[in-house]
Amino acid sequence: LGRGSVQFMTAGTGVRHSEHNLSEDKPLRFIQTWITPSRNNLPPNYGSSVGDEAMRWKNQWQHLVSSVDNKGTEATVQINQDCNAYSSELEMGKTINVPVSEGRMAYMIALEGSVKVGDVVLERHDAAEITPLSSGGNGVLDVTSVAVEKAEHGKDVAHVLLFEMQHVPGAGRGDL
């Protein structure tokens, strides 16, 4: 799997699993995220998606993961939870919006470069929880790249990963 790809697994009733880098000369970087399924005793499931490379560089969100119950989505990976995952690579100074609807929250990770989220700057490997209050009540928060890094594809970008889910009051970190 390459840059921007998603690999998923439902352990369900039990699986054996290991991860390793098959390349002897290239480093491997990945984000591993555990999302609790909405119900128990699901059958084991495994798959991957390479994403849409053309969309990845266009200063917009690429919808990577959605719920199996969301029939109106274009995400290629669907999971058994009310959760969406998006990725974006932003050129220097570019801005995109994070809509945070009432009853929803988000968790953002700066993978490369730095972004300003509202009034907070997230530098490489920083993360923040975003709630409806973060947007000042208007439901939208701006994300602007303020520093970029040369990524392995040769482009200078700020790369962010966003998980959007149901807001559970009192849960999470409460950063933003």
PDB file of C-alpha atoms in Angstrom:
ATOM      1  CA  LEU A   1       0.000   0.000   0.000  1.00  0.00           C
ATOM      2  CA  GLY A   2       1.224   3.473  -0.773  1.00  0.00           C
ATOM      3  CA  ARG A   3       0.694   7.035   0.356  1.00  0.00           C
ATOM      4  CA  GLY A   4      -2.960   7.834   1.050  1.00  0.00           C
ATOM      5  CA  SER A   5      -4.021   4.196   1.196  1.00  0.00           C
ATOM      6  CA  VAL A   6      -6.306   2.735   3.843  1.00  0.00           C
ATOM      7  CA  GLN A   7      -6.123  -0.769   5.220  1.00  0.00           C
ATOM      8  CA  PHE A   8      -8.926  -1.983   7.478  1.00  0.00           C
ATOM      9  CA  MET A   9      -9.736  -5.007   9.573  1.00  0.00           C
ATOM     10  CA  THR A  10     -12.675  -6.147  11.657  1.00  0.00           C
ATOM     11  CA  ALA A  11     -11.344  -8.633  14.177  1.00  0.00           C
ATOM     12  CA  GLY A  12     -14.905  -9.764  14.892  1.00  0.00           C
ATOM     13  CA  THR A  13     -14.835 -13.204  16.446  1.00  0.00           C
ATOM     14  CA  GLY A  14     -11.024 -13.356  16.295  1.00  0.00           C
ATOM     15  CA  VAL A  15      -8.083 -13.074  13.908  1.00  0.00           C
ATOM     16  CA  ARG A  16      -4.305 -13.409  13.903  1.00  0.00           C
ATOM     17  CA  HIS A  17      -2.581 -10.303  12.669  1.00  0.00           C
ATOM     18  CA  SER A  18       0.913  -8.893  12.230  1.00  0.00           C
ATOM     19  CA  GLU A  19       2.420  -5.920  10.412  1.00  0.00           C
ATOM     20  CA  HIS A  20       5.843  -5.413   8.887  1.00  0.00           C
ATOM     21  CA  ASN A  21       7.626  -3.448   6.197  1.00  0.00           C
ATOM     22  CA  LEU A  22       8.287  -5.558   3.115  1.00  0.00           C
ATOM     23  CA  SER A  23      10.842  -3.052   1.793  1.00  0.00           C
ATOM     24  CA  GLU A  24      14.459  -3.425   2.830  1.00  0.00           C
ATOM     25  CA  ASP A  25      15.441   0.116   1.809  1.00  0.00           C
ATOM     26  CA  LYS A  26      12.360   2.356   2.265  1.00  0.00           C
ATOM     27  CA  PRO A  27      11.015   3.424   5.654  1.00  0.00           C
ATOM     28  CA  LEU A  28       7.390   2.725   6.502  1.00  0.00           C
ATOM     29  CA  ARG A  29       5.114   5.323   8.114  1.00  0.00           C
ATOM     30  CA  PHE A  30       1.500   4.743   9.020  1.00  0.00           C
ATOM     31  CA  ILE A  31      -1.207   5.793  11.446  1.00  0.00           C
ATOM     32  CA  GLN A  32      -2.929   2.931  13.228  1.00  0.00           C
ATOM     33  CA  THR A  33      -6.358   3.808  14.612  1.00  0.00           C
ATOM     34  CA  TRP A  34      -8.716   1.613  16.597  1.00  0.00           C
ATOM     35  CA  ILE A  35     -12.427   2.362  16.158  1.00  0.00           C
ATOM     36  CA  THR A  36     -14.828   0.341  18.297  1.00  0.00           C
ATOM     37  CA  PRO A  37     -17.564  -1.208  16.109  1.00  0.00           C
ATOM     38  CA  SER A  38     -21.214  -0.362  16.725  1.00  0.00           C
ATOM     39  CA  ARG A  39     -22.066  -3.992  17.514  1.00  0.00           C
ATOM     40  CA  ASN A  40     -20.358  -7.169  18.709  1.00  0.00           C
ATOM     41  CA  ASN A  41     -19.752 -10.559  17.045  1.00  0.00           C
ATOM     42  CA  LEU A  42     -19.219  -9.227  13.530  1.00  0.00           C
ATOM     43  CA  PRO A  43     -17.559 -11.632  11.097  1.00  0.00           C
ATOM     44  CA  PRO A  44     -13.823 -11.030  10.556  1.00  0.00           C
ATOM     45  CA  ASN A  45     -13.198  -8.742   7.594  1.00  0.00           C
ATOM     46  CA  TYR A  46     -10.090  -7.317   5.911  1.00  0.00           C
ATOM     47  CA  GLY A  47      -9.464  -5.056   2.947  1.00  0.00           C
ATOM     48  CA  SER A  48      -7.686  -2.016   1.597  1.00  0.00           C
ATOM     49  CA  SER A  49      -8.149   0.948  -0.688  1.00  0.00           C
ATOM     50  CA  VAL A  50      -5.536   3.010  -2.497  1.00  0.00           C
ATOM     51  CA  GLY A  51      -7.737   6.113  -2.492  1.00  0.00           C
ATOM     52  CA  ASP A  52      -8.011   8.614  -5.310  1.00  0.00           C
ATOM     53  CA  GLU A  53      -4.520   9.920  -6.074  1.00  0.00           C
ATOM     54  CA  ALA A  54      -5.842  12.694  -8.316  1.00  0.00           C
ATOM     55  CA  MET A  55      -7.965  14.164  -5.484  1.00  0.00           C
ATOM     56  CA  ARG A  56      -5.220  13.892  -2.896  1.00  0.00           C
ATOM     57  CA  TRP A  57      -3.333  16.976  -4.107  1.00  0.00           C
ATOM     58  CA  LYS A  58      -6.212  19.370  -4.703  1.00  0.00           C
ATOM     59  CA  ASN A  59      -6.533  21.242  -1.393  1.00  0.00           C
ATOM     60  CA  GLN A  60      -9.786  19.491  -0.526  1.00  0.00           C
ATOM     61  CA  TRP A  61     -10.988  16.668   1.686  1.00  0.00           C
ATOM     62  CA  GLN A  62     -10.770  13.132   0.357  1.00  0.00           C
ATOM     63  CA  HIS A  63     -13.433  10.960   2.027  1.00  0.00           C
ATOM     64  CA  LEU A  64     -11.579   7.763   2.939  1.00  0.00           C
ATOM     65  CA  VAL A  65     -13.848   5.931   5.417  1.00  0.00           C
ATOM     66  CA  SER A  66     -17.570   5.976   6.242  1.00  0.00           C
ATOM     67  CA  SER A  67     -20.216   3.880   7.976  1.00  0.00           C
ATOM     68  CA  VAL A  68     -21.714   0.838   6.241  1.00  0.00           C
ATOM     69  CA  ASP A  69     -25.074   2.372   7.182  1.00  0.00           C
ATOM     70  CA  ASN A  70     -24.373   5.595   5.232  1.00  0.00           C
ATOM     71  CA  LYS A  71     -25.693   4.727   1.774  1.00  0.00           C
ATOM     72  CA  GLY A  72     -25.093   8.230   0.386  1.00  0.00           C
ATOM     73  CA  THR A  73     -21.300   8.182   0.694  1.00  0.00           C
ATOM     74  CA  GLU A  74     -18.510   7.951  -1.824  1.00  0.00           C
ATOM     75  CA  ALA A  75     -15.929   6.535   0.613  1.00  0.00           C
ATOM     76  CA  THR A  76     -14.324   3.340  -0.656  1.00  0.00           C
ATOM     77  CA  VAL A  77     -13.830   1.893   2.848  1.00  0.00           C
ATOM     78  CA  GLN A  78     -16.906   1.303   4.981  1.00  0.00           C
ATOM     79  CA  ILE A  79     -16.816   0.320   8.644  1.00  0.00           C
ATOM     80  CA  ASN A  80     -19.359  -0.728  11.267  1.00  0.00           C
ATOM     81  CA  GLN A  81     -19.414   2.592  13.138  1.00  0.00           C
ATOM     82  CA  ASP A  82     -20.840   6.089  12.689  1.00  0.00           C
ATOM     83  CA  CYS A  83     -17.429   7.536  11.828  1.00  0.00           C
ATOM     84  CA  ASN A  84     -15.933   9.254   8.798  1.00  0.00           C
ATOM     85  CA  ALA A  85     -12.241   9.681   7.989  1.00  0.00           C
ATOM     86  CA  TYR A  86     -10.919  12.330   5.615  1.00  0.00           C
ATOM     87  CA  SER A  87      -7.452  13.299   4.423  1.00  0.00           C
ATOM     88  CA  SER A  88      -6.148  16.410   2.733  1.00  0.00           C
ATOM     89  CA  GLU A  89      -2.832  17.705   1.470  1.00  0.00           C
ATOM     90  CA  LEU A  90      -2.724  21.493   1.460  1.00  0.00           C
ATOM     91  CA  GLU A  91      -0.345  23.738  -0.422  1.00  0.00           C
ATOM     92  CA  MET A  92       1.141  26.653   1.523  1.00  0.00           C
ATOM     93  CA  GLY A  93      -1.497  29.187   2.580  1.00  0.00           C
ATOM     94  CA  LYS A  94      -4.470  27.171   1.303  1.00  0.00           C
ATOM     95  CA  THR A  95      -7.610  26.900   3.461  1.00  0.00           C
ATOM     96  CA  ILE A  96     -10.312  24.253   3.690  1.00  0.00           C
ATOM     97  CA  ASN A  97     -13.318  24.078   6.004  1.00  0.00           C
ATOM     98  CA  VAL A  98     -14.152  21.516   8.662  1.00  0.00           C
ATOM     99  CA  PRO A  99     -17.928  21.414   9.066  1.00  0.00           C
ATOM    100  CA  VAL A 100     -18.755  20.372  12.632  1.00  0.00           C
ATOM    101  CA  SER A 101     -22.514  19.840  12.724  1.00  0.00           C
ATOM    102  CA  GLU A 102     -24.542  19.945  15.915  1.00  0.00           C
ATOM    103  CA  GLY A 103     -24.187  16.605  17.676  1.00  0.00           C
ATOM    104  CA  ARG A 104     -20.881  15.803  15.914  1.00  0.00           C
ATOM    105  CA  MET A 105     -17.192  16.182  16.811  1.00  0.00           C
ATOM    106  CA  ALA A 106     -13.883  15.625  15.047  1.00  0.00           C
ATOM    107  CA  TYR A 107     -10.312  14.644  15.818  1.00  0.00           C
ATOM    108  CA  MET A 108      -7.569  16.073  13.585  1.00  0.00           C
ATOM    109  CA  ILE A 109      -3.939  14.959  13.258  1.00  0.00           C
ATOM    110  CA  ALA A 110      -1.257  16.995  11.473  1.00  0.00           C
ATOM    111  CA  LEU A 111       0.805  14.353   9.681  1.00  0.00           C
ATOM    112  CA  GLU A 112       3.179  16.688   7.826  1.00  0.00           C
ATOM    113  CA  GLY A 113       3.664  20.425   7.938  1.00  0.00           C
ATOM    114  CA  SER A 114       1.603  22.702  10.176  1.00  0.00           C
ATOM    115  CA  VAL A 115      -1.972  23.925  10.012  1.00  0.00           C
ATOM    116  CA  LYS A 116      -3.893  26.628  11.823  1.00  0.00           C
ATOM    117  CA  VAL A 117      -7.252  25.310  13.040  1.00  0.00           C
ATOM    118  CA  GLY A 118      -9.332  28.213  14.255  1.00  0.00           C
ATOM    119  CA  ASP A 119      -6.873  30.004  16.575  1.00  0.00           C
ATOM    120  CA  VAL A 120      -4.661  26.965  17.299  1.00  0.00           C
ATOM    121  CA  VAL A 121      -1.596  25.853  15.316  1.00  0.00           C
ATOM    122  CA  LEU A 122      -1.041  22.105  14.973  1.00  0.00           C
ATOM    123  CA  GLU A 123       2.507  21.200  14.049  1.00  0.00           C
ATOM    124  CA  ARG A 124       3.687  17.862  12.654  1.00  0.00           C
ATOM    125  CA  HIS A 125       2.289  14.997  14.784  1.00  0.00           C
ATOM    126  CA  ASP A 126       0.085  17.324  16.873  1.00  0.00           C
ATOM    127  CA  ALA A 127      -3.582  16.464  17.225  1.00  0.00           C
ATOM    128  CA  ALA A 128      -6.717  18.140  18.556  1.00  0.00           C
ATOM    129  CA  GLU A 129     -10.329  17.362  19.296  1.00  0.00           C
ATOM    130  CA  ILE A 130     -12.811  19.671  17.571  1.00  0.00           C
ATOM    131  CA  THR A 131     -16.337  20.125  18.959  1.00  0.00           C
ATOM    132  CA  PRO A 132     -19.306  22.217  17.759  1.00  0.00           C
ATOM    133  CA  LEU A 133     -18.247  24.937  20.231  1.00  0.00           C
ATOM    134  CA  SER A 134     -14.850  25.177  18.460  1.00  0.00           C
ATOM    135  CA  SER A 135     -16.472  26.811  15.457  1.00  0.00           C
ATOM    136  CA  GLY A 136     -18.002  29.592  17.530  1.00  0.00           C
ATOM    137  CA  GLY A 137     -21.437  28.132  16.947  1.00  0.00           C
ATOM    138  CA  ASN A 138     -21.487  28.527  13.145  1.00  0.00           C
ATOM    139  CA  GLY A 139     -20.661  24.850  12.475  1.00  0.00           C
ATOM    140  CA  VAL A 140     -17.584  25.520  10.289  1.00  0.00           C
ATOM    141  CA  LEU A 141     -13.918  25.802  11.253  1.00  0.00           C
ATOM    142  CA  ASP A 142     -11.151  26.923   8.870  1.00  0.00           C
ATOM    143  CA  VAL A 143      -7.981  24.857   8.460  1.00  0.00           C
ATOM    144  CA  THR A 144      -5.105  26.793   6.851  1.00  0.00           C
ATOM    145  CA  SER A 145      -1.640  25.458   6.040  1.00  0.00           C
ATOM    146  CA  VAL A 146       1.012  27.626   7.716  1.00  0.00           C
ATOM    147  CA  ALA A 147       4.068  25.422   7.042  1.00  0.00           C
ATOM    148  CA  VAL A 148       4.656  22.713   4.449  1.00  0.00           C
ATOM    149  CA  GLU A 149       7.079  19.807   4.143  1.00  0.00           C
ATOM    150  CA  LYS A 150       8.435  17.992   1.114  1.00  0.00           C
ATOM    151  CA  ALA A 151       6.590  14.682   1.118  1.00  0.00           C
ATOM    152  CA  GLU A 152       7.823  11.457  -0.459  1.00  0.00           C
ATOM    153  CA  HIS A 153       5.887  12.276  -3.646  1.00  0.00           C
ATOM    154  CA  GLY A 154       8.009  15.438  -4.017  1.00  0.00           C
ATOM    155  CA  LYS A 155       5.262  17.987  -3.321  1.00  0.00           C
ATOM    156  CA  ASP A 156       5.418  20.595  -0.542  1.00  0.00           C
ATOM    157  CA  VAL A 157       2.293  20.065   1.557  1.00  0.00           C
ATOM    158  CA  ALA A 158       0.701  20.171   4.964  1.00  0.00           C
ATOM    159  CA  HIS A 159      -0.990  16.761   5.314  1.00  0.00           C
ATOM    160  CA  VAL A 160      -3.898  16.335   7.750  1.00  0.00           C
ATOM    161  CA  LEU A 161      -6.108  13.427   8.764  1.00  0.00           C
ATOM    162  CA  LEU A 162      -9.587  14.044  10.206  1.00  0.00           C
ATOM    163  CA  PHE A 163     -11.972  11.659  11.978  1.00  0.00           C
ATOM    164  CA  GLU A 164     -15.565  12.919  12.320  1.00  0.00           C
ATOM    165  CA  MET A 165     -18.053  11.188  14.616  1.00  0.00           C
ATOM    166  CA  GLN A 166     -20.977  11.565  17.001  1.00  0.00           C
ATOM    167  CA  HIS A 167     -20.261  14.025  19.808  1.00  0.00           C
ATOM    168  CA  VAL A 168     -20.256  12.429  23.232  1.00  0.00           C
ATOM    169  CA  PRO A 169     -20.207  15.145  25.927  1.00  0.00           C
ATOM    170  CA  GLY A 170     -17.340  14.627  28.343  1.00  0.00           C
ATOM    171  CA  ALA A 171     -15.515  12.234  26.019  1.00  0.00           C
ATOM    172  CA  GLY A 172     -12.200  13.017  24.381  1.00  0.00           C
ATOM    173  CA  ARG A 173      -9.607  15.668  25.081  1.00  0.00           C
ATOM    174  CA  GLY A 174     -11.390  19.001  24.631  1.00  0.00           C
ATOM    175  CA  ASP A 175      -8.506  20.812  22.902  1.00  0.00           C
ATOM    176  CA  LEU A 176     -10.463  23.030  20.516  1.00  0.00           C
TER     177      LEU A 176
END
